[in-house]
């Protein structure tokens, strides 16, 4: 029972997925997306679409970690997670460039860059998953 979880943690894609989970599920509570002109921090909880997308990204990261025996499913979940993070990033860019001008957003926060880091980690995880899948296929050919 414990051996399968140890094997799961030994794989590099699990580390990448745990870090992506951290960047999409924990750090948005810590870092604001931006500061308004009056100096107040704007966190993701103020907008339902941000809450939904960060929640989906966190859920898909967790599902990817838990489906470590099904590499193809893990790969697809990673791709979907990247799409959610790209949509989130697009909403951030749209908000800062078109809607606000300099009227309501005075300083961009670190929270706006969290989807970028998540995307990079998910790309690295999918690359490692693909490498594992190719290794398993090559071993199957030898049998």
PDB file of C-alpha atoms in Angstrom, residues 90-137:
ATOM      1  CA  UNK A  90      -5.903  36.022 -20.794  1.00  0.00           C
ATOM      2  CA  UNK A  91      -8.468  37.438 -18.364  1.00  0.00           C
ATOM      3  CA  UNK A  92      -5.681  39.113 -16.379  1.00  0.00           C
ATOM      4  CA  UNK A  93      -4.193  40.667 -19.504  1.00  0.00           C
ATOM      5  CA  UNK A  94      -7.612  41.785 -20.720  1.00  0.00           C
ATOM      6  CA  UNK A  95      -8.405  43.319 -17.355  1.00  0.00           C
ATOM      7  CA  UNK A  96      -5.176  45.259 -17.105  1.00  0.00           C
ATOM      8  CA  UNK A  97      -5.018  46.444 -20.723  1.00  0.00           C
ATOM      9  CA  UNK A  98      -8.590  47.138 -21.796  1.00  0.00           C
ATOM     10  CA  UNK A  99     -10.875  47.581 -18.841  1.00  0.00           C
ATOM     11  CA  UNK A 100      -8.872  49.426 -16.292  1.00  0.00           C
ATOM     12  CA  UNK A 101      -6.409  51.723 -17.960  1.00  0.00           C
ATOM     13  CA  UNK A 102      -4.657  53.395 -15.070  1.00  0.00           C
ATOM     14  CA  UNK A 103      -7.882  54.383 -13.383  1.00  0.00           C
ATOM     15  CA  UNK A 104      -8.360  51.415 -11.062  1.00  0.00           C
ATOM     16  CA  UNK A 105      -5.146  49.375 -11.293  1.00  0.00           C
ATOM     17  CA  UNK A 106      -2.099  51.218 -10.119  1.00  0.00           C
ATOM     18  CA  UNK A 107       0.366  48.382  -9.540  1.00  0.00           C
ATOM     19  CA  UNK A 108       0.328  44.836 -10.829  1.00  0.00           C
ATOM     20  CA  UNK A 109       0.910  42.176  -8.205  1.00  0.00           C
ATOM     21  CA  UNK A 110       2.793  38.896  -8.168  1.00  0.00           C
ATOM     22  CA  UNK A 111      -0.524  37.047  -8.273  1.00  0.00           C
ATOM     23  CA  UNK A 112      -0.929  37.891 -11.955  1.00  0.00           C
ATOM     24  CA  UNK A 113       2.156  35.829 -12.782  1.00  0.00           C
ATOM     25  CA  UNK A 114       1.055  32.670 -10.956  1.00  0.00           C
ATOM     26  CA  UNK A 115      -0.679  31.179 -14.048  1.00  0.00           C
ATOM     27  CA  UNK A 116       2.543  31.616 -16.052  1.00  0.00           C
ATOM     28  CA  UNK A 117       4.530  29.621 -13.513  1.00  0.00           C
ATOM     29  CA  UNK A 118       1.758  27.002 -13.369  1.00  0.00           C
ATOM     30  CA  UNK A 119       1.818  26.635 -17.153  1.00  0.00           C
ATOM     31  CA  UNK A 120       5.592  26.135 -17.172  1.00  0.00           C
ATOM     32  CA  UNK A 121       5.333  23.509 -14.422  1.00  0.00           C
ATOM     33  CA  UNK A 122       2.502  21.723 -16.253  1.00  0.00           C
ATOM     34  CA  UNK A 123       4.511  21.673 -19.489  1.00  0.00           C
ATOM     35  CA  UNK A 124       7.439  20.126 -17.625  1.00  0.00           C
ATOM     36  CA  UNK A 125       5.122  17.581 -15.987  1.00  0.00           C
ATOM     37  CA  UNK A 126       3.562  16.609 -19.322  1.00  0.00           C
ATOM     38  CA  UNK A 127       7.017  16.268 -20.844  1.00  0.00           C
ATOM     39  CA  UNK A 128       8.002  13.864 -18.054  1.00  0.00           C
ATOM     40  CA  UNK A 129       4.722  11.933 -18.396  1.00  0.00           C
ATOM     41  CA  UNK A 130       5.329  11.555 -22.134  1.00  0.00           C
ATOM     42  CA  UNK A 131       8.866  10.344 -21.429  1.00  0.00           C
ATOM     43  CA  UNK A 132       7.512   7.717 -19.004  1.00  0.00           C
ATOM     44  CA  UNK A 133       4.896   6.623 -21.512  1.00  0.00           C
ATOM     45  CA  UNK A 134       7.516   6.258 -24.250  1.00  0.00           C
ATOM     46  CA  UNK A 135       9.714   4.221 -21.886  1.00  0.00           C
ATOM     47  CA  UNK A 136       6.853   1.855 -21.058  1.00  0.00           C
ATOM     48  CA  UNK A 137       6.029   1.447 -24.767  1.00  0.00           C
TER      49      UNK A 137
END
